[in-house]
mmCIF file of C-alpha atoms in Angstrom:
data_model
loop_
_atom_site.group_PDB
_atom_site.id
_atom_site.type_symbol
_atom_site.label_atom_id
_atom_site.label_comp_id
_atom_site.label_asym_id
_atom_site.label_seq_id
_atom_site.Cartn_x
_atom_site.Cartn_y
_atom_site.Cartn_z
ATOM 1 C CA UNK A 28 13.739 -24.253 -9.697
ATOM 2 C CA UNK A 29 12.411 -23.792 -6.406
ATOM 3 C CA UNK A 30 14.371 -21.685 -3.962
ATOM 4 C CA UNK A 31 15.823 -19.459 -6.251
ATOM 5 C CA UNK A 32 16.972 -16.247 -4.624
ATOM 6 C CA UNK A 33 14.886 -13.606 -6.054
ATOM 7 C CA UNK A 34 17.717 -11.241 -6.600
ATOM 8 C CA UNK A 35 17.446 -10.479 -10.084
ATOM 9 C CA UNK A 36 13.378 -9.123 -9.341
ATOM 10 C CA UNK A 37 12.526 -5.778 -10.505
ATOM 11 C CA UNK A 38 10.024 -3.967 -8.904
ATOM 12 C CA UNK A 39 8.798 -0.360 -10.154
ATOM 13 C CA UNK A 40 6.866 2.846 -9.088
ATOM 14 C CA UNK A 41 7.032 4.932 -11.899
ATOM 15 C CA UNK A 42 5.831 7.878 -13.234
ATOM 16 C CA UNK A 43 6.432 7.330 -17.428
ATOM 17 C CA UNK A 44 4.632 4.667 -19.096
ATOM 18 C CA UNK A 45 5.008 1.230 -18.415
ATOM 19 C CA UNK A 46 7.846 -0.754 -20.712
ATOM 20 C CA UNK A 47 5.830 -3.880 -21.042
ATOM 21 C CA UNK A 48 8.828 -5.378 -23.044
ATOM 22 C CA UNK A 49 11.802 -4.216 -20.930
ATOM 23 C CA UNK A 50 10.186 -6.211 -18.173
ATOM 24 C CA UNK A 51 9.372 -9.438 -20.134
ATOM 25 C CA UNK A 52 12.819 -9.582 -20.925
ATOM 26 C CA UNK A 53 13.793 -8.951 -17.794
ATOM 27 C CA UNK A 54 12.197 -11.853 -16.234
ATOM 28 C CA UNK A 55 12.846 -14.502 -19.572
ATOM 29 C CA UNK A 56 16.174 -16.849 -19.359
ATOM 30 C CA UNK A 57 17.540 -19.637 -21.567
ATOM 31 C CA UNK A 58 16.138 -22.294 -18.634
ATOM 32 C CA UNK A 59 12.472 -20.437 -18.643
ATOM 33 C CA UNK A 60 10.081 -22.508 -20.989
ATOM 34 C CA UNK A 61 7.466 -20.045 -19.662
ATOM 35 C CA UNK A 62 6.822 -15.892 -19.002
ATOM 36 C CA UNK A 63 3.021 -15.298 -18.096
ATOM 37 C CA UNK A 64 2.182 -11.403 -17.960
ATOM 38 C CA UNK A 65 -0.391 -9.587 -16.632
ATOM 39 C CA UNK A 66 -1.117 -6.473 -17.872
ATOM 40 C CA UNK A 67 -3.725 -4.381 -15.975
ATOM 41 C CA UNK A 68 -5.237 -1.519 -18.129
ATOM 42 C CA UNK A 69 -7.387 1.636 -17.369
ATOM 43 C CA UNK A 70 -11.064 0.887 -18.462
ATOM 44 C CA UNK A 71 -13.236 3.501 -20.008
ATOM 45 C CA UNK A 72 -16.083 2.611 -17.829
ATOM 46 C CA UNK A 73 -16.808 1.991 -14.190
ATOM 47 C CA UNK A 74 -20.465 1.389 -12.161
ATOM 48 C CA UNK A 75 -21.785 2.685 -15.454
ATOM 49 C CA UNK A 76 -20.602 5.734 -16.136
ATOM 50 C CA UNK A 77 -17.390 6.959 -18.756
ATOM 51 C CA UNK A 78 -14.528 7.645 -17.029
ATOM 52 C CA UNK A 79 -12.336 10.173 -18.271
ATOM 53 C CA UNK A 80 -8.596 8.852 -16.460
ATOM 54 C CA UNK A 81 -7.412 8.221 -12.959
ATOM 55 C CA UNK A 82 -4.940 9.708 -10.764
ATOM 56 C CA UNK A 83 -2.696 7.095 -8.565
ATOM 57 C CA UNK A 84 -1.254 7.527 -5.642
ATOM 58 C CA UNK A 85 1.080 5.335 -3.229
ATOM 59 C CA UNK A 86 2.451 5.254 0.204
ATOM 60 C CA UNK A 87 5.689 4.750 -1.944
ATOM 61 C CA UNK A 88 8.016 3.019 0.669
ATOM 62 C CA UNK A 89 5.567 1.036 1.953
ATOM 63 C CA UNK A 90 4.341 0.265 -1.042
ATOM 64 C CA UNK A 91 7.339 -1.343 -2.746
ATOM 65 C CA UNK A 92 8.022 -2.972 0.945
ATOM 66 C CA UNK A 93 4.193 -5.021 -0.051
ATOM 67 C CA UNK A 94 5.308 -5.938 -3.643
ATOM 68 C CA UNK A 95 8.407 -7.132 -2.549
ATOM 69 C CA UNK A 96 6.790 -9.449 -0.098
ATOM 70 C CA UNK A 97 4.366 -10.578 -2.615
ATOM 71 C CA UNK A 98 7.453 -11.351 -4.299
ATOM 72 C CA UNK A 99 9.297 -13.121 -2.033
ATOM 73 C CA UNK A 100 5.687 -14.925 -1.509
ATOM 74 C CA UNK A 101 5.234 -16.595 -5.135
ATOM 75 C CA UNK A 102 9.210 -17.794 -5.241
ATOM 76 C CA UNK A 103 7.570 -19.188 -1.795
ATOM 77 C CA UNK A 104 4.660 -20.875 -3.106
ATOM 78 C CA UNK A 105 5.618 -21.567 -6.684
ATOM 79 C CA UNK A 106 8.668 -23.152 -9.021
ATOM 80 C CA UNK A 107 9.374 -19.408 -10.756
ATOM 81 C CA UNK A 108 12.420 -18.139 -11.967
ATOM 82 C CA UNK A 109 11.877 -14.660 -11.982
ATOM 83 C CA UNK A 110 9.497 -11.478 -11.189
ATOM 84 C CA UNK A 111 8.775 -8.067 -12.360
ATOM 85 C CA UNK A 112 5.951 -5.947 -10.818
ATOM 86 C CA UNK A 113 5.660 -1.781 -12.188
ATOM 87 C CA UNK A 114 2.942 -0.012 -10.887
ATOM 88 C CA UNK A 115 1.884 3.432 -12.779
ATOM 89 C CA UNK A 116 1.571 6.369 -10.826
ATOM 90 C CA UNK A 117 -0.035 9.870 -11.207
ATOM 91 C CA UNK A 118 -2.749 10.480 -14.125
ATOM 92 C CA UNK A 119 -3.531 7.971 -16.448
ATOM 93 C CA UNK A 120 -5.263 8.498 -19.633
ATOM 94 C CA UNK A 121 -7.930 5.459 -21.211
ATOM 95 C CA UNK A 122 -6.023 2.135 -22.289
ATOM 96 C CA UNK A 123 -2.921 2.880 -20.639
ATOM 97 C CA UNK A 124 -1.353 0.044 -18.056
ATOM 98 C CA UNK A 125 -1.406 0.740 -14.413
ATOM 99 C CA UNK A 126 -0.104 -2.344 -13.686
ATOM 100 C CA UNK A 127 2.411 -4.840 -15.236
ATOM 101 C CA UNK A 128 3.585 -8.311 -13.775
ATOM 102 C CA UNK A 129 5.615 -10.807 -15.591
ATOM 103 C CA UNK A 130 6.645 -14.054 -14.171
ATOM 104 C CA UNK A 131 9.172 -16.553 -15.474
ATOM 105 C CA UNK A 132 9.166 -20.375 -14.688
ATOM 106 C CA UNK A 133 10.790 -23.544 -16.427
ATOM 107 C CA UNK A 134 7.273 -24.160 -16.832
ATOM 108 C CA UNK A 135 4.028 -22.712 -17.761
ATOM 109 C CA UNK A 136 1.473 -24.014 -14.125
ATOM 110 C CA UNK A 137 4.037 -21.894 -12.088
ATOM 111 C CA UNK A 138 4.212 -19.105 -13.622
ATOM 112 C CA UNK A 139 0.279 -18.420 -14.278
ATOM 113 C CA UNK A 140 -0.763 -19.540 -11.242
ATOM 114 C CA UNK A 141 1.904 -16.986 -9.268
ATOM 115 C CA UNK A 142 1.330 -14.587 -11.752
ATOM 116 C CA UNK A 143 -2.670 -14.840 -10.580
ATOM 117 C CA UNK A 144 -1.458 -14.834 -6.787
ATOM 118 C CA UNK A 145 0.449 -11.670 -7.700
ATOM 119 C CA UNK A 146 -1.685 -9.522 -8.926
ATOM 120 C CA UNK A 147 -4.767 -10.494 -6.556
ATOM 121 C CA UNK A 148 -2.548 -9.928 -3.630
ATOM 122 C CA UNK A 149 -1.188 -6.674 -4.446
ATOM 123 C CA UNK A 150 -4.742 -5.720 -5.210
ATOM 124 C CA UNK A 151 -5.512 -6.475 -1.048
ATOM 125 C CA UNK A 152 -2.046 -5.505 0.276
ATOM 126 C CA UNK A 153 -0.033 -2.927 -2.071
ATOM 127 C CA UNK A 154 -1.192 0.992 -0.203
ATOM 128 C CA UNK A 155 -2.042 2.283 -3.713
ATOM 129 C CA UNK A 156 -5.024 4.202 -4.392
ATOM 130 C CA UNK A 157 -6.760 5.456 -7.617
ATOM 131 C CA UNK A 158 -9.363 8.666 -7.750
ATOM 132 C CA UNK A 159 -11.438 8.020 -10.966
ATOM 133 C CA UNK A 160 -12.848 11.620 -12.939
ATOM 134 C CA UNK A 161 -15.934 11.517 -15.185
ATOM 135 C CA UNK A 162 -17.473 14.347 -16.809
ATOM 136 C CA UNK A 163 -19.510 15.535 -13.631
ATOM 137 C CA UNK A 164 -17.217 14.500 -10.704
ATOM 138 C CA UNK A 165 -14.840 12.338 -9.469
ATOM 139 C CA UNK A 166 -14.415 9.705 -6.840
ATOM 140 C CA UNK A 167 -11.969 7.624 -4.991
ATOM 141 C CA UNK A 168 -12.266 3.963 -6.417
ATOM 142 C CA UNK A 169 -13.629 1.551 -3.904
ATOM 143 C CA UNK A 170 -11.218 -0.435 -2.433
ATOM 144 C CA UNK A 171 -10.050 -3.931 -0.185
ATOM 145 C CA UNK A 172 -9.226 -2.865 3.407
ATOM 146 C CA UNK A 173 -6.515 -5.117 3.415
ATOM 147 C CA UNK A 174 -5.504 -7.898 6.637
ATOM 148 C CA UNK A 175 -4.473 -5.878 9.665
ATOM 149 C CA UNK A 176 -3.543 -7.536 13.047
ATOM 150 C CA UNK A 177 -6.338 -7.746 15.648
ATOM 151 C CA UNK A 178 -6.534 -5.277 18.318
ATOM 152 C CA UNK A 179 -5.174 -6.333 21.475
ATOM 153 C CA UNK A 180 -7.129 -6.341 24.700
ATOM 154 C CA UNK A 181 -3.933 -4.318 26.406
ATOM 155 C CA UNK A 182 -4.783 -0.725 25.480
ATOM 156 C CA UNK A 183 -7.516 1.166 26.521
ATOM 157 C CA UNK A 184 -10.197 2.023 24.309
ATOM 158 C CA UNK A 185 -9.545 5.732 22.720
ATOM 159 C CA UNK A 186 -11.812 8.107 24.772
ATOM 160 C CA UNK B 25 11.845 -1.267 15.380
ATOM 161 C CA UNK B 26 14.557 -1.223 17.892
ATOM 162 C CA UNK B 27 13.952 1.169 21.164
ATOM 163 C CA UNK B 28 17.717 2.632 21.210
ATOM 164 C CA UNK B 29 18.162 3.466 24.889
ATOM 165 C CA UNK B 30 15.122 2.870 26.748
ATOM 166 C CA UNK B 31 14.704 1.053 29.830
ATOM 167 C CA UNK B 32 10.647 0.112 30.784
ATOM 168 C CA UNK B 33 11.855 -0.534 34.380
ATOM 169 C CA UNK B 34 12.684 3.341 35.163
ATOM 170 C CA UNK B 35 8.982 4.547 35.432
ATOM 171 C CA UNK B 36 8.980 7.968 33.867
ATOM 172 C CA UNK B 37 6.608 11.083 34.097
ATOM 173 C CA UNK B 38 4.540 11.444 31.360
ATOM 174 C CA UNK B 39 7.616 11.546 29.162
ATOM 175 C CA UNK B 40 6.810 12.822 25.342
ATOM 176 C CA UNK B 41 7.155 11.017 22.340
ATOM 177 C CA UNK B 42 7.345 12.328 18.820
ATOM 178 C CA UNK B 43 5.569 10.561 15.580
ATOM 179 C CA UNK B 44 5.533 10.954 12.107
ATOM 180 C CA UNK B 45 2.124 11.132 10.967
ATOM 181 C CA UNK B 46 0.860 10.274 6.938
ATOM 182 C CA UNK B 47 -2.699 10.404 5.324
ATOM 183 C CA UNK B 48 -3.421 9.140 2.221
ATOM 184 C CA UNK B 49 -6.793 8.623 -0.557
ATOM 185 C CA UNK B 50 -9.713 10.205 0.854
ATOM 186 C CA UNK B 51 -8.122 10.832 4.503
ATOM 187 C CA UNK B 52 -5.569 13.193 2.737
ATOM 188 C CA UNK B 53 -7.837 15.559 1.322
ATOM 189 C CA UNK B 54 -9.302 16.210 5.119
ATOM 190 C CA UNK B 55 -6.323 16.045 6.906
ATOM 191 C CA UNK B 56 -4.057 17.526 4.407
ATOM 192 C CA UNK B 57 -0.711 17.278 5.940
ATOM 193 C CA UNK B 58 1.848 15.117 7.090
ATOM 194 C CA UNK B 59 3.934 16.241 10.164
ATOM 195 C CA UNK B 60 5.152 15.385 12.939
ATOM 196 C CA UNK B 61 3.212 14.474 16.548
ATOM 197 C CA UNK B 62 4.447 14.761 20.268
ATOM 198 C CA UNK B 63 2.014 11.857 21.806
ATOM 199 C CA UNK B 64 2.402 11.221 25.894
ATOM 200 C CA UNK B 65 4.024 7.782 26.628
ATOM 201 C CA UNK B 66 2.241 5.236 26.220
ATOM 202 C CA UNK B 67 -0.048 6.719 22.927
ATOM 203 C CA UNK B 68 -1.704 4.042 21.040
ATOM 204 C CA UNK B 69 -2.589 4.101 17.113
ATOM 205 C CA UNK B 70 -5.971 5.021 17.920
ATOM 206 C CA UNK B 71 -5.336 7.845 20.645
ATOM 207 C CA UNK B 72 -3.394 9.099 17.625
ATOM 208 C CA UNK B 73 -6.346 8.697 15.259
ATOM 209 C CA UNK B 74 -8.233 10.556 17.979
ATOM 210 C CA UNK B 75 -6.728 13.502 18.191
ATOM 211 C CA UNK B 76 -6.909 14.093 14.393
ATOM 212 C CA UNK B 77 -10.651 13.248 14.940
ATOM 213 C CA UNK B 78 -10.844 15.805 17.194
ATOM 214 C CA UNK B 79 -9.020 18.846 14.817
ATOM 215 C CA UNK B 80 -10.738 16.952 11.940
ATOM 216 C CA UNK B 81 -14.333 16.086 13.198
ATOM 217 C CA UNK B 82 -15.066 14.606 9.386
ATOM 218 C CA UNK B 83 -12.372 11.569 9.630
ATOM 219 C CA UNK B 84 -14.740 9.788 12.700
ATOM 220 C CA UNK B 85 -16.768 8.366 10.136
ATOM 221 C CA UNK B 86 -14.150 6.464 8.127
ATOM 222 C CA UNK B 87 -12.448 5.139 11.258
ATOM 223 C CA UNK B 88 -13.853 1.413 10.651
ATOM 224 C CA UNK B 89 -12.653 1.720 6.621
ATOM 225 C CA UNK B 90 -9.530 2.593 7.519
ATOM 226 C CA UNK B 91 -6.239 0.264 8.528
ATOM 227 C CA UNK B 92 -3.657 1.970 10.320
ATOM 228 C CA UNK B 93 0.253 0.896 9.683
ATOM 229 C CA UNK B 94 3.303 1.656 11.651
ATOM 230 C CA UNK B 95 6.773 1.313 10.260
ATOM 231 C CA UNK B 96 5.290 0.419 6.675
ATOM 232 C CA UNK B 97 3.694 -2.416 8.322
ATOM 233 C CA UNK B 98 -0.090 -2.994 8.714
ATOM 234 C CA UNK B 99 -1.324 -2.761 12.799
ATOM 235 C CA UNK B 100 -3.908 -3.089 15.203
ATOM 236 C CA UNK B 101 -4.960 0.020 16.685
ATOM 237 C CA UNK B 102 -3.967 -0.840 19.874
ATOM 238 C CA UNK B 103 -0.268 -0.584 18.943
ATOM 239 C CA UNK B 104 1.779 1.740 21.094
ATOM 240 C CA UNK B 105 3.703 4.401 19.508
ATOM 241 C CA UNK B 106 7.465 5.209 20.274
ATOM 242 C CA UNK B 107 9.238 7.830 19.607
ATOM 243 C CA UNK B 108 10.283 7.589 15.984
ATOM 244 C CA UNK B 109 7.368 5.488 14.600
ATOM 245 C CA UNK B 110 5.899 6.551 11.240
ATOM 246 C CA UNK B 111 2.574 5.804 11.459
ATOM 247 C CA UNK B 112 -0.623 5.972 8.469
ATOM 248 C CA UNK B 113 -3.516 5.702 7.891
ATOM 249 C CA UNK B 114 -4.595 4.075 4.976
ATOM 250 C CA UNK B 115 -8.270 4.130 3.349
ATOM 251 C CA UNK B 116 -9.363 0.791 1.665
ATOM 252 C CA UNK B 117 -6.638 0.291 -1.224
ATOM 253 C CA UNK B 118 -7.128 0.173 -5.290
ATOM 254 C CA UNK B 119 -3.895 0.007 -6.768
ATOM 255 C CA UNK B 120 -3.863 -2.240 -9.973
#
């Protein structure tokens, strides 16, 4: 049902592991036919080297102000029921999530195609940043600059 | 953000304004600190940005991969500051 007010949403900074199952039923109802998940894991690779984990960090409150406008985007755009959105923070060992999204709908095109929206726009938007460490360094991941207003012409350049 | 008080018809001299200043990624491990910034009236984001360049010579290159927010929302760097403002700058994000 379109328009629903998205006041049961959960959305999540957390520090513990990620209860994948907590927030799947947190999102499924008796009037969902549908709960698409996407669960967003740390690799043990990247640009061809092993990695060994990742640190995260956030600009928290600004942060969860981005997910819940990516939120309040999808019950926009899409006939969903419900959302949850936890993002991991601090270090993060090999196969464990950094990122969990569930998305309930009465049925299934909603939900995967916000779930897909979700997780691609809080990969441009959210200010969260990973540092990846391999055995002979470590690096901050490369990342989206996300959408910023354009300057205005009323300021003066900075000297 | 609401400007409690002010009135932009009494010119002022060079009245100071106080910011809240926040680095994160790659920016925070050259300007490691967060505090807070008197700024003359009238400050922009990048005057801001400037002055860090000039304690922190090392941030001037990442000034074009870097988006500047105030009040937890993204903005050009020709914003103007008031007192108040929380204002970072934020290196190219990687969250998921």
């Amino acid at each position: 049902m379109p328009g629903t007010l998205p006041t049961d949403d959960l959305f999540l900074l957390i520090r513990e592991p990620i209860d994948h199952a907590a927030l799947v039923a947190h999102v499924r109802a008796a009037e969902d036919g549908a709960v698409v998940t996407f669960d967003g894991c740390v690799r043990n690779h990247s640009h061809g080297r092993r990695t060994l984990y990742l640190d995260y960090e956030a600009y928290e409150s600004m942060a969860l102000a981005k997910i819940r406008e990516i939120s309040a985007a999808i019950h926009e755009k899409f006939a969903i029921h419900r959302v949850a959105i936890a993002h991991r923070l601090g270090r993060l060992q090999i196969g464990e999530t950094s990122v969990f999204i569930a998305v309930s709908a009465p049925h299934r095109p909603a939900a995967f195609d916000a779930c897909r929206f979700a997780i691609d726009t809080l990969k441009r938007t959210v200010p969260i940043w990973k540092k990846e460490y391999f055995e002979d360094g470590a690096v901050w991941a490369d990342g989206e600059l996300p959408p910023a207003p354009p300057d205005t012409q009323i300021a003066k350049p900075a000297s | 953000m609401l400007q409690r008080g002010y009135n932009f018809s009494v010119p002022t001299a060079s009245k100071t304004i106080r910011v809240k200043v926040l680095f994160f990624g790659r920016l925070k491990e050259i300007a490691d600190r967060s505090e807070d910034v008197e700024l003359t009236e009238g400050a922009s984001i990048e005057s801001l940005f400037a002055r860090f360049v000039a304690r922190y010579p090392e941030l001037a290159r990442y000034r074009g991969s870097v988006v500047a927010s105030r009040n937890q929302e993204f903005s050009a760097w020709t914003t103007l500051l008031h007192s108040g403002d929380e204002v970072a700058f934020l290196p190219p994000v990687s969250g998921g």
